[in-house]
mmCIF file of C-alpha atoms and ligand atoms in Angstrom:
data_model
loop_
_atom_site.group_PDB
_atom_site.id
_atom_site.type_symbol
_atom_site.label_atom_id
_atom_site.label_comp_id
_atom_site.label_asym_id
_atom_site.label_seq_id
_atom_site.Cartn_x
_atom_site.Cartn_y
_atom_site.Cartn_z
ATOM 1 C CA UNK Z 1 -42.273 3.529 -3.967
ATOM 2 C CA UNK Z 2 -41.298 7.015 -4.569
ATOM 3 C CA UNK Z 3 -37.781 7.835 -2.986
ATOM 4 C CA UNK Z 4 -38.118 10.085 0.204
ATOM 5 C CA UNK Z 5 -36.891 13.700 -1.421
ATOM 6 C CA UNK Z 6 -34.724 14.618 1.726
ATOM 7 C CA UNK Z 7 -32.363 11.309 0.593
ATOM 8 C CA UNK Z 8 -32.355 12.177 -2.657
ATOM 9 C CA UNK Z 9 -30.674 15.083 -1.529
ATOM 10 C CA UNK Z 10 -28.272 13.721 0.418
ATOM 11 C CA UNK Z 11 -27.338 11.106 -2.070
ATOM 12 C CA UNK Z 12 -26.606 13.635 -4.371
ATOM 13 C CA UNK Z 13 -24.540 15.505 -1.888
ATOM 14 C CA UNK Z 14 -22.465 12.428 -0.986
ATOM 15 C CA UNK Z 15 -21.262 11.179 -4.207
ATOM 16 C CA UNK Z 16 -20.563 14.715 -5.700
ATOM 17 C CA UNK Z 17 -18.300 15.260 -2.118
ATOM 18 C CA UNK Z 18 -16.969 11.506 -3.220
ATOM 19 C CA UNK Z 19 -16.737 12.589 -7.051
ATOM 20 C CA UNK Z 20 -14.950 15.916 -6.308
ATOM 21 C CA UNK Z 21 -11.886 14.450 -3.682
ATOM 22 C CA UNK Z 22 -8.627 13.181 -5.517
ATOM 23 C CA UNK Z 23 -8.419 9.526 -4.291
ATOM 24 C CA UNK Z 24 -6.897 8.857 -0.944
ATOM 25 C CA UNK Z 25 -8.523 11.409 2.005
ATOM 26 C CA UNK Z 26 -7.841 11.340 5.916
ATOM 27 C CA UNK Z 27 -10.751 10.911 8.005
ATOM 28 C CA UNK Z 28 -11.493 11.116 11.749
ATOM 29 C CA UNK Z 29 -12.065 8.095 12.525
ATOM 30 C CA UNK Z 30 -15.100 8.166 15.202
ATOM 31 C CA UNK Z 31 -15.945 4.141 14.910
ATOM 32 C CA UNK Z 32 -14.382 3.286 17.962
ATOM 33 C CA UNK Z 33 -12.716 0.520 15.867
ATOM 34 C CA UNK Z 34 -9.289 1.313 16.894
ATOM 35 C CA UNK Z 35 -7.812 -0.756 13.979
ATOM 36 C CA UNK Z 36 -10.286 -0.385 11.292
ATOM 37 C CA UNK Z 37 -9.256 -1.987 7.821
ATOM 38 C CA UNK Z 38 -11.996 0.079 6.035
ATOM 39 C CA UNK Z 39 -9.718 3.441 7.687
ATOM 40 C CA UNK Z 40 -6.378 2.207 6.806
ATOM 41 C CA UNK Z 41 -5.484 0.169 9.660
ATOM 42 C CA UNK Z 42 -2.468 1.507 12.339
ATOM 43 C CA UNK Z 43 -1.996 5.130 12.374
ATOM 44 C CA UNK Z 44 1.541 6.070 12.539
ATOM 45 C CA UNK Z 45 3.529 7.675 15.005
ATOM 46 C CA UNK Z 46 5.345 10.788 14.476
ATOM 47 C CA UNK Z 47 8.640 8.675 14.560
ATOM 48 C CA UNK Z 48 7.467 6.725 11.804
ATOM 49 C CA UNK Z 49 6.184 9.935 9.771
ATOM 50 C CA UNK Z 50 9.427 11.962 9.803
ATOM 51 C CA UNK Z 51 11.394 8.645 8.973
ATOM 52 C CA UNK Z 52 9.100 8.314 6.150
ATOM 53 C CA UNK Z 53 10.607 12.112 5.158
ATOM 54 C CA UNK Z 54 13.755 11.312 5.655
ATOM 55 C CA UNK Z 55 14.217 8.111 3.361
ATOM 56 C CA UNK Z 56 11.944 8.487 1.004
ATOM 57 C CA UNK Z 57 11.857 12.661 0.516
ATOM 58 C CA UNK Z 58 15.251 11.762 -1.683
ATOM 59 C CA UNK Z 59 17.646 9.004 -2.152
ATOM 60 C CA UNK Z 60 17.857 6.176 0.489
ATOM 61 C CA UNK Z 61 20.122 2.856 1.500
ATOM 62 C CA UNK Z 62 17.627 0.638 0.040
ATOM 63 C CA UNK Z 63 19.384 -1.608 -1.644
ATOM 64 C CA UNK Z 64 22.611 -0.395 -1.130
ATOM 65 C CA UNK Z 65 25.562 -1.148 1.566
ATOM 66 C CA UNK Z 66 27.202 2.142 2.591
ATOM 67 C CA UNK Z 67 30.242 0.162 4.530
ATOM 68 C CA UNK Z 68 31.437 -1.468 1.627
ATOM 69 C CA UNK Z 69 29.678 0.930 -1.308
ATOM 70 C CA UNK Z 70 27.954 -2.431 -3.362
ATOM 71 C CA UNK Z 71 25.089 -3.647 -3.755
ATOM 72 C CA UNK Z 72 23.026 -4.359 -0.657
ATOM 73 C CA UNK Z 73 18.986 -6.007 0.127
ATOM 74 C CA UNK Z 74 15.991 -4.395 1.341
ATOM 75 C CA UNK Z 75 15.245 -7.855 3.259
ATOM 76 C CA UNK Z 76 18.309 -7.220 5.471
ATOM 77 C CA UNK Z 77 17.715 -3.142 6.562
ATOM 78 C CA UNK Z 78 15.639 -4.364 9.450
ATOM 79 C CA UNK Z 79 16.781 -7.665 10.323
ATOM 80 C CA UNK Z 80 18.167 -6.794 13.615
ATOM 81 C CA UNK Z 81 15.435 -4.396 14.499
ATOM 82 C CA UNK Z 82 13.024 -7.230 13.694
ATOM 83 C CA UNK Z 83 15.076 -10.086 15.504
ATOM 84 C CA UNK Z 84 15.500 -7.706 19.108
ATOM 85 C CA UNK Z 85 11.650 -7.013 18.328
ATOM 86 C CA UNK Z 86 10.389 -11.125 18.022
ATOM 87 C CA UNK Z 87 13.287 -13.131 19.372
ATOM 88 C CA UNK Z 88 13.501 -15.096 15.551
ATOM 89 C CA UNK Z 89 16.867 -15.834 13.935
ATOM 90 C CA UNK Z 90 15.929 -14.486 11.116
ATOM 91 C CA UNK Z 91 13.029 -12.790 8.834
ATOM 92 C CA UNK Z 92 11.591 -10.549 5.615
ATOM 93 C CA UNK Z 93 9.788 -8.736 5.288
ATOM 94 C CA UNK Z 94 6.730 -8.648 2.777
ATOM 95 C CA UNK Z 95 3.859 -6.333 1.507
ATOM 96 C CA UNK Z 96 1.188 -7.807 3.743
ATOM 97 C CA UNK Z 97 0.300 -11.118 5.818
ATOM 98 C CA UNK Z 98 -1.835 -12.831 3.380
ATOM 99 C CA UNK Z 99 1.680 -12.626 0.739
ATOM 100 C CA UNK Z 100 3.610 -14.069 3.779
ATOM 101 C CA UNK Z 101 1.746 -16.582 3.531
ATOM 102 C CA UNK Z 102 1.329 -17.647 0.158
ATOM 103 C CA UNK Z 103 5.468 -17.054 0.280
ATOM 104 C CA UNK Z 104 5.790 -19.464 2.869
ATOM 105 C CA UNK Z 105 3.238 -21.797 0.908
ATOM 106 C CA UNK Z 106 4.817 -21.267 -2.343
ATOM 107 C CA UNK Z 107 7.959 -22.143 -0.903
ATOM 108 C CA UNK Z 108 7.407 -25.577 0.987
ATOM 109 C CA UNK Z 109 4.688 -26.712 -0.335
ATOM 110 C CA UNK Z 110 5.161 -27.219 -3.910
ATOM 111 C CA UNK Z 111 6.932 -30.423 -5.290
ATOM 112 C CA UNK Z 112 9.763 -29.941 -7.864
ATOM 113 C CA UNK Z 113 7.514 -31.411 -10.197
ATOM 114 C CA UNK Z 114 4.872 -28.540 -9.618
ATOM 115 C CA UNK Z 115 2.475 -31.261 -7.861
ATOM 116 C CA UNK Z 116 1.594 -29.687 -4.363
ATOM 117 C CA UNK Z 117 2.986 -30.921 -1.772
ATOM 118 C CA UNK Z 118 0.410 -31.722 1.588
ATOM 119 C CA UNK Z 119 -0.506 -29.245 4.364
ATOM 120 C CA UNK Z 120 -2.324 -29.948 7.869
ATOM 121 C CA UNK Z 121 -4.043 -27.546 8.990
ATOM 122 C CA UNK Z 122 -6.229 -28.379 11.540
ATOM 123 C CA UNK Z 123 -10.597 -27.911 10.995
ATOM 124 C CA UNK Z 124 -10.629 -25.289 13.631
ATOM 125 C CA UNK Z 125 -8.421 -23.036 12.110
ATOM 126 C CA UNK Z 126 -9.685 -23.210 8.850
ATOM 127 C CA UNK Z 127 -10.352 -19.518 9.066
ATOM 128 C CA UNK Z 128 -11.739 -16.506 6.556
ATOM 129 C CA UNK Z 129 -9.859 -13.209 7.264
ATOM 130 C CA UNK Z 130 -12.191 -11.013 5.397
ATOM 131 C CA UNK Z 131 -11.449 -9.303 1.566
ATOM 132 C CA UNK Z 132 -11.464 -12.692 0.067
ATOM 133 C CA UNK Z 133 -8.378 -14.722 2.158
ATOM 134 C CA UNK Z 134 -9.641 -18.227 2.829
ATOM 135 C CA UNK Z 135 -7.321 -20.370 4.377
ATOM 136 C CA UNK Z 136 -8.186 -23.488 2.205
ATOM 137 C CA UNK Z 137 -8.278 -20.911 -1.151
ATOM 138 C CA UNK Z 138 -5.252 -19.856 -0.693
ATOM 139 C CA UNK Z 139 -4.027 -23.150 -0.470
ATOM 140 C CA UNK Z 140 -5.573 -24.400 -3.117
ATOM 141 C CA UNK Z 141 -4.053 -21.296 -4.978
ATOM 142 C CA UNK Z 142 -0.700 -22.041 -4.008
ATOM 143 C CA UNK Z 143 -0.800 -25.652 -5.427
ATOM 144 C CA UNK Z 144 -0.727 -27.400 -1.993
ATOM 145 C CA UNK Z 145 -3.028 -30.053 -0.778
ATOM 146 C CA UNK Z 146 -4.921 -29.529 2.253
ATOM 147 C CA UNK Z 147 -4.911 -32.330 4.813
ATOM 148 C CA UNK Z 148 -8.121 -31.549 6.992
ATOM 149 C CA UNK Z 149 -7.721 -32.966 10.532
ATOM 150 C CA UNK Z 150 -9.598 -32.870 14.233
ATOM 151 C CA UNK Z 151 -13.211 -31.693 13.945
ATOM 152 C CA UNK Z 152 -15.290 -28.467 14.078
ATOM 153 C CA UNK Z 153 -14.842 -28.229 18.043
ATOM 154 C CA UNK Z 154 -11.615 -30.242 19.097
ATOM 155 C CA UNK Z 155 -8.360 -31.263 17.453
ATOM 156 C CA UNK Z 156 -5.483 -33.709 19.193
ATOM 157 C CA UNK Z 157 -2.120 -33.696 18.379
ATOM 158 C CA UNK Z 158 -2.823 -37.275 17.905
ATOM 159 C CA UNK Z 159 -5.222 -36.312 14.997
ATOM 160 C CA UNK Z 160 -1.691 -34.048 13.100
ATOM 161 C CA UNK Z 161 0.387 -37.304 13.953
ATOM 162 C CA UNK Z 162 -1.740 -39.529 11.727
ATOM 163 C CA UNK Z 163 -1.792 -37.529 8.588
ATOM 164 C CA UNK Z 164 1.988 -36.882 8.873
ATOM 165 C CA UNK Z 165 3.070 -39.013 5.506
ATOM 166 C CA UNK Z 166 6.030 -38.510 3.062
ATOM 167 C CA UNK Z 167 5.210 -36.074 1.510
ATOM 168 C CA UNK Z 168 3.944 -33.810 4.385
ATOM 169 C CA UNK Z 169 5.673 -30.550 3.603
ATOM 170 C CA UNK Z 170 4.129 -28.658 6.301
ATOM 171 C CA UNK Z 171 1.759 -28.415 9.561
ATOM 172 C CA UNK Z 172 0.232 -25.444 9.744
ATOM 173 C CA UNK Z 173 -1.731 -23.169 12.489
ATOM 174 C CA UNK Z 174 -4.067 -19.959 11.821
ATOM 175 C CA UNK Z 175 -4.414 -17.758 14.362
ATOM 176 C CA UNK Z 176 -8.142 -17.542 15.135
ATOM 177 C CA UNK Z 177 -8.504 -13.835 15.537
ATOM 178 C CA UNK Z 178 -11.985 -12.931 14.068
ATOM 179 C CA UNK Z 179 -13.407 -15.645 16.070
ATOM 180 C CA UNK Z 180 -13.810 -17.691 18.906
ATOM 181 C CA UNK Z 181 -15.177 -21.372 19.432
ATOM 182 C CA UNK Z 182 -17.085 -22.042 22.688
ATOM 183 C CA UNK Z 183 -17.912 -24.847 24.671
ATOM 184 C CA UNK Z 184 -17.200 -28.644 24.690
ATOM 185 C CA UNK Z 185 -13.530 -27.511 22.438
ATOM 186 C CA UNK Z 186 -10.303 -29.492 22.635
ATOM 187 C CA UNK Z 187 -6.966 -27.601 20.936
ATOM 188 C CA UNK Z 188 -3.157 -28.082 20.380
ATOM 189 C CA UNK Z 189 -0.795 -26.107 21.831
ATOM 190 C CA UNK Z 190 1.794 -24.356 19.715
ATOM 191 C CA UNK Z 191 4.019 -25.880 21.912
ATOM 192 C CA UNK Z 192 2.995 -29.439 21.208
ATOM 193 C CA UNK Z 193 2.720 -28.846 17.851
ATOM 194 C CA UNK Z 194 6.032 -27.527 17.316
ATOM 195 C CA UNK Z 195 7.207 -30.798 19.284
ATOM 196 C CA UNK Z 196 5.976 -33.047 17.282
ATOM 197 C CA UNK Z 197 7.062 -31.425 13.769
ATOM 198 C CA UNK Z 198 10.188 -31.359 15.514
ATOM 199 C CA UNK Z 199 9.746 -34.758 16.061
ATOM 200 C CA UNK Z 200 8.663 -35.372 12.638
ATOM 201 C CA UNK Z 201 11.370 -33.154 10.730
ATOM 202 C CA UNK Z 202 8.340 -31.278 9.874
ATOM 203 C CA UNK Z 203 8.431 -27.261 9.524
ATOM 204 C CA UNK Z 204 5.261 -25.913 11.557
ATOM 205 C CA UNK Z 205 4.258 -22.936 10.417
ATOM 206 C CA UNK Z 206 1.968 -19.822 12.397
ATOM 207 C CA UNK Z 207 -0.123 -17.569 10.852
ATOM 208 C CA UNK Z 208 -0.903 -15.437 13.601
ATOM 209 C CA UNK Z 209 -2.181 -12.235 11.400
ATOM 210 C CA UNK Z 210 -2.176 -9.579 14.485
ATOM 211 C CA UNK Z 211 1.441 -9.577 15.337
ATOM 212 C CA UNK Z 212 1.196 -8.498 18.623
ATOM 213 C CA UNK Z 213 4.799 -7.683 20.639
ATOM 214 C CA UNK Z 214 3.436 -6.720 23.514
ATOM 215 C CA UNK Z 215 0.940 -8.055 26.248
ATOM 216 C CA UNK Z 216 -2.028 -6.208 25.564
ATOM 217 C CA UNK Z 217 -3.435 -7.176 29.849
ATOM 218 C CA UNK Z 218 -0.821 -3.977 30.200
ATOM 219 C CA UNK Z 219 -4.629 -2.160 29.037
ATOM 220 C CA UNK Z 220 -7.074 -4.184 30.548
ATOM 221 C CA UNK Z 221 -7.458 -6.557 27.342
ATOM 222 C CA UNK Z 222 -7.199 -10.485 27.735
ATOM 223 C CA UNK Z 223 -4.301 -11.931 26.388
ATOM 224 C CA UNK Z 224 -3.572 -12.063 22.526
ATOM 225 C CA UNK Z 225 -1.196 -14.591 21.511
ATOM 226 C CA UNK Z 226 2.469 -12.607 20.771
ATOM 227 C CA UNK Z 227 4.883 -13.011 18.321
ATOM 228 C CA UNK Z 228 7.682 -13.878 21.004
ATOM 229 C CA UNK Z 229 4.636 -16.515 22.441
ATOM 230 C CA UNK Z 230 5.238 -18.408 19.199
ATOM 231 C CA UNK Z 231 8.591 -18.059 18.191
ATOM 232 C CA UNK Z 232 9.400 -19.281 22.128
ATOM 233 C CA UNK Z 233 7.166 -22.283 22.113
ATOM 234 C CA UNK Z 234 8.902 -23.247 19.269
ATOM 235 C CA UNK Z 235 6.872 -22.531 15.828
ATOM 236 C CA UNK Z 236 9.673 -22.561 12.970
ATOM 237 C CA UNK Z 237 7.960 -19.384 10.609
ATOM 238 C CA UNK Z 238 5.264 -17.070 12.277
ATOM 239 C CA UNK Z 239 3.312 -14.484 9.890
ATOM 240 C CA UNK Z 240 2.180 -11.990 10.797
ATOM 241 C CA UNK Z 241 1.128 -7.770 9.462
ATOM 242 C CA UNK Z 242 2.942 -4.720 10.782
ATOM 243 C CA UNK Z 243 -0.388 -2.527 10.464
ATOM 244 C CA UNK Z 244 -2.127 -4.066 12.890
ATOM 245 C CA UNK Z 245 -1.127 -4.349 17.298
ATOM 246 C CA UNK Z 246 2.121 -3.608 16.021
ATOM 247 C CA UNK Z 247 1.320 0.085 15.021
ATOM 248 C CA UNK Z 248 2.697 0.012 11.806
ATOM 249 C CA UNK Z 249 2.492 -0.085 8.102
ATOM 250 C CA UNK Z 250 0.679 -2.333 5.603
ATOM 251 C CA UNK Z 251 3.422 -4.878 6.060
ATOM 252 C CA UNK Z 252 3.392 -8.384 6.864
ATOM 253 C CA UNK Z 253 6.596 -10.155 8.364
ATOM 254 C CA UNK Z 254 7.970 -13.560 7.800
ATOM 255 C CA UNK Z 255 10.203 -14.610 11.200
ATOM 256 C CA UNK Z 256 11.655 -17.753 12.067
ATOM 257 C CA UNK Z 257 14.284 -20.425 11.757
ATOM 258 C CA UNK Z 258 17.630 -18.947 9.272
ATOM 259 C CA UNK Z 259 17.585 -22.089 7.626
ATOM 260 C CA UNK Z 260 13.578 -21.833 6.015
ATOM 261 C CA UNK Z 261 13.951 -17.811 5.847
ATOM 262 C CA UNK Z 262 17.130 -18.539 3.367
ATOM 263 C CA UNK Z 263 14.575 -20.768 1.096
ATOM 264 C CA UNK Z 264 12.328 -18.337 1.188
ATOM 265 C CA UNK Z 265 14.690 -15.871 0.281
ATOM 266 C CA UNK Z 266 15.617 -17.471 -2.824
ATOM 267 C CA UNK Z 267 12.187 -18.268 -4.266
ATOM 268 C CA UNK Z 268 11.022 -15.869 -7.785
ATOM 269 C CA UNK Z 269 7.571 -14.879 -6.092
ATOM 270 C CA UNK Z 270 9.729 -12.982 -3.343
ATOM 271 C CA UNK Z 271 10.379 -10.103 -6.520
ATOM 272 C CA UNK Z 272 6.647 -9.444 -6.044
ATOM 273 C CA UNK Z 273 6.020 -9.066 -2.619
ATOM 274 C CA UNK Z 274 8.910 -7.029 -1.983
ATOM 275 C CA UNK Z 275 8.004 -3.335 -0.197
ATOM 276 C CA UNK Z 276 9.620 -0.133 -0.664
ATOM 277 C CA UNK Z 277 11.279 1.980 1.264
ATOM 278 C CA UNK Z 278 8.415 3.949 2.550
ATOM 279 C CA UNK Z 279 7.376 0.946 4.331
ATOM 280 C CA UNK Z 280 10.203 -0.460 5.216
ATOM 281 C CA UNK Z 281 11.453 3.143 6.698
ATOM 282 C CA UNK Z 282 7.815 3.325 8.713
ATOM 283 C CA UNK Z 283 7.990 -0.245 10.390
ATOM 284 C CA UNK Z 284 11.850 0.513 11.277
ATOM 285 C CA UNK Z 285 10.597 3.768 13.336
ATOM 286 C CA UNK Z 286 7.814 1.791 14.683
ATOM 287 C CA UNK Z 287 9.549 -1.074 16.333
ATOM 288 C CA UNK Z 288 12.597 0.756 17.642
ATOM 289 C CA UNK Z 289 9.468 2.433 19.579
ATOM 290 C CA UNK Z 290 8.478 -0.866 20.494
ATOM 291 C CA UNK Z 291 12.020 -1.796 22.024
ATOM 292 C CA UNK Z 292 11.602 0.904 24.470
ATOM 293 C CA UNK Z 293 8.551 0.484 26.957
ATOM 294 C CA UNK Z 294 8.568 3.626 27.873
ATOM 295 C CA UNK Z 295 8.642 5.018 23.605
ATOM 296 C CA UNK Z 296 5.507 2.676 22.985
ATOM 297 C CA UNK Z 297 2.853 4.817 23.439
ATOM 298 C CA UNK Z 298 4.494 7.198 21.154
ATOM 299 C CA UNK Z 299 2.607 4.579 18.336
ATOM 300 C CA UNK Z 300 -0.783 5.815 18.073
ATOM 301 C CA UNK Z 301 -2.345 2.576 18.679
ATOM 302 C CA UNK Z 302 -1.337 2.006 22.474
ATOM 303 C CA UNK Z 303 -1.773 5.902 22.862
ATOM 304 C CA UNK Z 304 -5.167 5.300 21.742
ATOM 305 C CA UNK Z 305 -5.753 2.486 23.937
ATOM 306 C CA UNK Z 306 -4.274 4.118 26.801
ATOM 307 C CA UNK Z 307 -6.476 7.057 26.797
ATOM 308 C CA UNK Z 308 -8.323 7.021 30.438
ATOM 309 C CA UNK Z 309 -12.225 7.528 30.315
ATOM 310 C CA UNK Z 310 -11.731 10.540 32.094
ATOM 311 C CA UNK Z 311 -9.466 12.611 29.460
ATOM 312 C CA UNK Z 312 -12.057 11.492 26.724
ATOM 313 C CA UNK Z 313 -15.085 11.991 28.875
ATOM 314 C CA UNK Z 314 -14.439 15.815 29.706
ATOM 315 C CA UNK Z 315 -12.931 16.113 25.865
ATOM 316 C CA UNK Z 316 -16.337 14.992 25.885
ATOM 317 C CA UNK Z 317 -18.195 18.121 27.619
ATOM 318 C CA UNK Z 318 -16.168 20.066 26.302
ATOM 319 C CA UNK Z 319 -17.000 19.853 22.532
ATOM 320 C CA UNK Z 320 -21.099 19.577 23.497
ATOM 321 C CA UNK Z 321 -20.506 22.795 25.503
ATOM 322 C CA UNK Z 322 -18.413 24.885 22.750
ATOM 323 C CA UNK Z 323 -21.134 22.996 20.043
ATOM 324 C CA UNK Z 324 -24.225 24.560 22.378
ATOM 325 C CA UNK Z 325 -26.456 24.382 19.374
ATOM 326 C CA UNK Z 326 -26.642 20.903 18.459
ATOM 327 C CA UNK Z 327 -27.704 18.438 21.376
ATOM 328 C CA UNK Z 328 -25.041 16.724 21.856
ATOM 329 C CA UNK Z 329 -23.767 14.779 25.455
ATOM 330 C CA UNK Z 330 -21.234 12.702 26.654
ATOM 331 C CA UNK Z 331 -22.338 8.339 26.976
ATOM 332 C CA UNK Z 332 -20.031 5.562 27.740
ATOM 333 C CA UNK Z 333 -19.609 3.444 24.060
ATOM 334 C CA UNK Z 334 -18.071 0.287 23.493
ATOM 335 C CA UNK Z 335 -14.860 0.037 21.616
ATOM 336 C CA UNK Z 336 -13.157 -2.620 19.529
ATOM 337 C CA UNK Z 337 -9.140 -3.571 19.177
ATOM 338 C CA UNK Z 338 -10.333 -4.299 15.143
ATOM 339 C CA UNK Z 339 -8.250 -5.680 12.247
ATOM 340 C CA UNK Z 340 -9.397 -8.640 13.533
ATOM 341 C CA UNK Z 341 -8.035 -8.923 17.069
ATOM 342 C CA UNK Z 342 -9.621 -10.254 20.406
ATOM 343 C CA UNK Z 343 -13.350 -9.612 18.643
ATOM 344 C CA UNK Z 344 -15.784 -10.437 21.773
ATOM 345 C CA UNK Z 345 -13.687 -7.720 23.913
ATOM 346 C CA UNK Z 346 -15.286 -5.071 23.707
ATOM 347 C CA UNK Z 347 -13.784 -2.329 25.782
ATOM 348 C CA UNK Z 348 -15.334 0.994 27.676
ATOM 349 C CA UNK Z 349 -15.096 4.063 25.846
ATOM 350 C CA UNK Z 350 -16.967 7.405 25.342
ATOM 351 C CA UNK Z 351 -18.905 9.015 22.509
ATOM 352 C CA UNK Z 352 -19.902 12.261 21.485
ATOM 353 C CA UNK Z 353 -23.968 11.480 21.094
ATOM 354 C CA UNK Z 354 -26.023 13.341 18.503
ATOM 355 C CA UNK Z 355 -29.237 13.530 19.477
ATOM 356 C CA UNK Z 356 -32.092 14.222 17.327
ATOM 357 C CA UNK Z 357 -29.883 15.920 13.983
ATOM 358 C CA UNK Z 358 -31.192 17.601 11.633
ATOM 359 C CA UNK Z 359 -32.861 15.876 9.243
ATOM 360 C CA UNK Z 360 -32.450 12.244 11.412
ATOM 361 C CA UNK Z 361 -29.649 10.219 12.210
ATOM 362 C CA UNK Z 362 -28.570 8.321 8.634
ATOM 363 C CA UNK Z 363 -28.710 12.111 6.998
ATOM 364 C CA UNK Z 364 -26.591 13.301 9.982
ATOM 365 C CA UNK Z 365 -23.859 11.080 9.601
ATOM 366 C CA UNK Z 366 -24.181 11.267 5.655
ATOM 367 C CA UNK Z 367 -23.430 15.147 6.031
ATOM 368 C CA UNK Z 368 -20.619 13.764 8.579
ATOM 369 C CA UNK Z 369 -18.454 11.473 5.976
ATOM 370 C CA UNK Z 370 -18.895 13.579 3.365
ATOM 371 C CA UNK Z 371 -17.390 16.944 5.069
ATOM 372 C CA UNK Z 372 -14.445 18.584 5.233
ATOM 373 C CA UNK Z 373 -12.196 16.845 7.388
ATOM 374 C CA UNK Z 374 -14.664 13.552 6.960
ATOM 375 C CA UNK Z 375 -16.331 12.071 9.986
ATOM 376 C CA UNK Z 376 -17.055 8.679 9.938
ATOM 377 C CA UNK Z 377 -19.465 8.193 12.942
ATOM 378 C CA UNK Z 378 -21.806 5.225 14.083
ATOM 379 C CA UNK Z 379 -25.713 5.630 14.517
ATOM 380 C CA UNK Z 380 -27.665 3.738 17.169
ATOM 381 C CA UNK Z 381 -31.146 4.027 17.308
ATOM 382 C CA UNK Z 382 -32.151 7.510 17.387
ATOM 383 C CA UNK Z 383 -28.095 8.551 18.007
ATOM 384 C CA UNK Z 384 -24.964 9.789 16.168
ATOM 385 C CA UNK Z 385 -22.455 8.080 18.322
ATOM 386 C CA UNK Z 386 -18.782 9.951 17.331
ATOM 387 C CA UNK Z 387 -16.613 7.892 19.769
ATOM 388 C CA UNK Z 388 -13.845 9.971 20.792
ATOM 389 C CA UNK Z 389 -11.153 7.732 21.561
ATOM 390 C CA UNK Z 390 -10.174 6.873 17.543
ATOM 391 C CA UNK Z 391 -9.853 10.696 17.186
ATOM 392 C CA UNK Z 392 -7.119 12.038 18.398
ATOM 393 C CA UNK Z 393 -6.998 14.903 20.873
ATOM 394 C CA UNK Z 394 -5.647 17.693 18.529
ATOM 395 C CA UNK Z 395 -8.453 16.945 15.996
ATOM 396 C CA UNK Z 396 -11.080 17.952 18.549
ATOM 397 C CA UNK Z 397 -11.356 21.352 16.550
ATOM 398 C CA UNK Z 398 -11.547 19.724 13.260
ATOM 399 C CA UNK Z 399 -13.927 17.706 14.312
ATOM 400 C CA UNK Z 400 -16.209 20.560 15.915
ATOM 401 C CA UNK Z 401 -16.010 22.411 13.160
ATOM 402 C CA UNK Z 402 -16.833 19.269 11.121
ATOM 403 C CA UNK Z 403 -20.372 18.875 13.380
ATOM 404 C CA UNK Z 404 -20.574 22.774 13.450
ATOM 405 C CA UNK Z 405 -20.913 22.529 9.664
ATOM 406 C CA UNK Z 406 -23.146 19.171 9.574
ATOM 407 C CA UNK Z 407 -25.269 20.910 12.475
HETATM 408 C C1 PLP E 501 -5.303 -10.219 9.441
HETATM 409 C C2 PLP E 501 -5.391 -11.398 9.049
HETATM 410 C C3 PLP E 501 -4.390 -12.016 7.723
HETATM 411 C C4 PLP E 501 -4.221 -11.079 7.102
HETATM 412 O O1 PLP E 501 -2.978 -9.869 7.723
HETATM 413 P P1 PLP E 501 -3.179 -8.811 5.883
HETATM 414 O O2 PLP E 501 -1.607 -8.026 7.073
HETATM 415 O O3 PLP E 501 -4.266 -8.200 5.870
HETATM 416 O O4 PLP E 501 -2.538 -9.306 4.961
HETATM 417 C C5 PLP E 501 -3.267 -13.235 7.486
HETATM 418 N N1 PLP E 501 -3.993 -14.045 8.972
HETATM 419 C C6 PLP E 501 -4.696 -13.906 9.895
HETATM 420 C C7 PLP E 501 -4.927 -14.617 11.373
HETATM 421 C C8 PLP E 501 -5.277 -12.792 10.008
HETATM 422 O O5 PLP E 501 -5.785 -12.243 11.799
#
């Protein structure tokens, strides 16, 4: 089949534009997915960027105790803030949630002789998050022995209880972040599992992923389990991401009982998973915004969630009027939280719909992606859709210029 000449030209242009970009570049996220893993997940708050500027531009107290003038620990920098935000006794910050889970397994599920100890997981929680992170594979890699309990749709506390042996290292719970099992189901609550673990003297760990610190019902979304929920139910260690519902930089946090966190601190693997001052500065500033409910919407993720539909509609109408050479119309669209959170709960948003673009919708979307700034849009039928909830209002001028150039 001969390729369509237009398609060849666009392919060449796209490759040239890609090649001429020096590595990473900012893009306008018109996807309507608030936390898009391929687009860098959570945008940072002004306060987080200022904190990076303040600490990374020069030297910082990353591993230096200013009160004693002696060596300090980077792992203690955010202790008070994270304890206040989560209610946990102690915690550690590592590179991402996957690293946090790996560190937990390596610390507790590897026996001194190198043989694996048993980690009990329900069959309905053997998750794959994406990017090749599959719980059974991570368990195998850590040397732990996976003990599956229950059935795909039903798991009972008695299933866990029967699986306990002297070799049981952990009861592991994984948050169903990117999927749902509907129908005839039964599950064991965090509180039930925590009680079972406490009776048996086996730590209960939860891979929470999303890392919500606030109740999303305030934004009209279904309840998403929070870190405080898990800690409050008595889960011994909770692992979560910094750049999902927390709205901060890429990081993984393990929060929980101090005796367990202390053992993880002594694990030599921690050195390979540690974070630097840029991450800690941005995470600290984001946590400070969480601690003040009036400041929460200074975090871009919450600002995007809170944007009223009529404001989005007015922006779409203004852009359409300004670019009257293109057939642009405001259109209701579905937005998603993304990053594996609330996968089945779309919320109302507004897209700028570009009808009948020159050369067809795919070519127009490609021109937008290769423009300056690059705009990531969605193609739906005969329109290119640019969701305005995920584009900061102060970038509407840039979006107009990109549309004009792509028109
Ligand atoms: C997203 C997610 C992870 C991985 O988090 P990263 O910070 O991307 O490593 C792990 N577990 C769950 C349940 C998740 O949702």
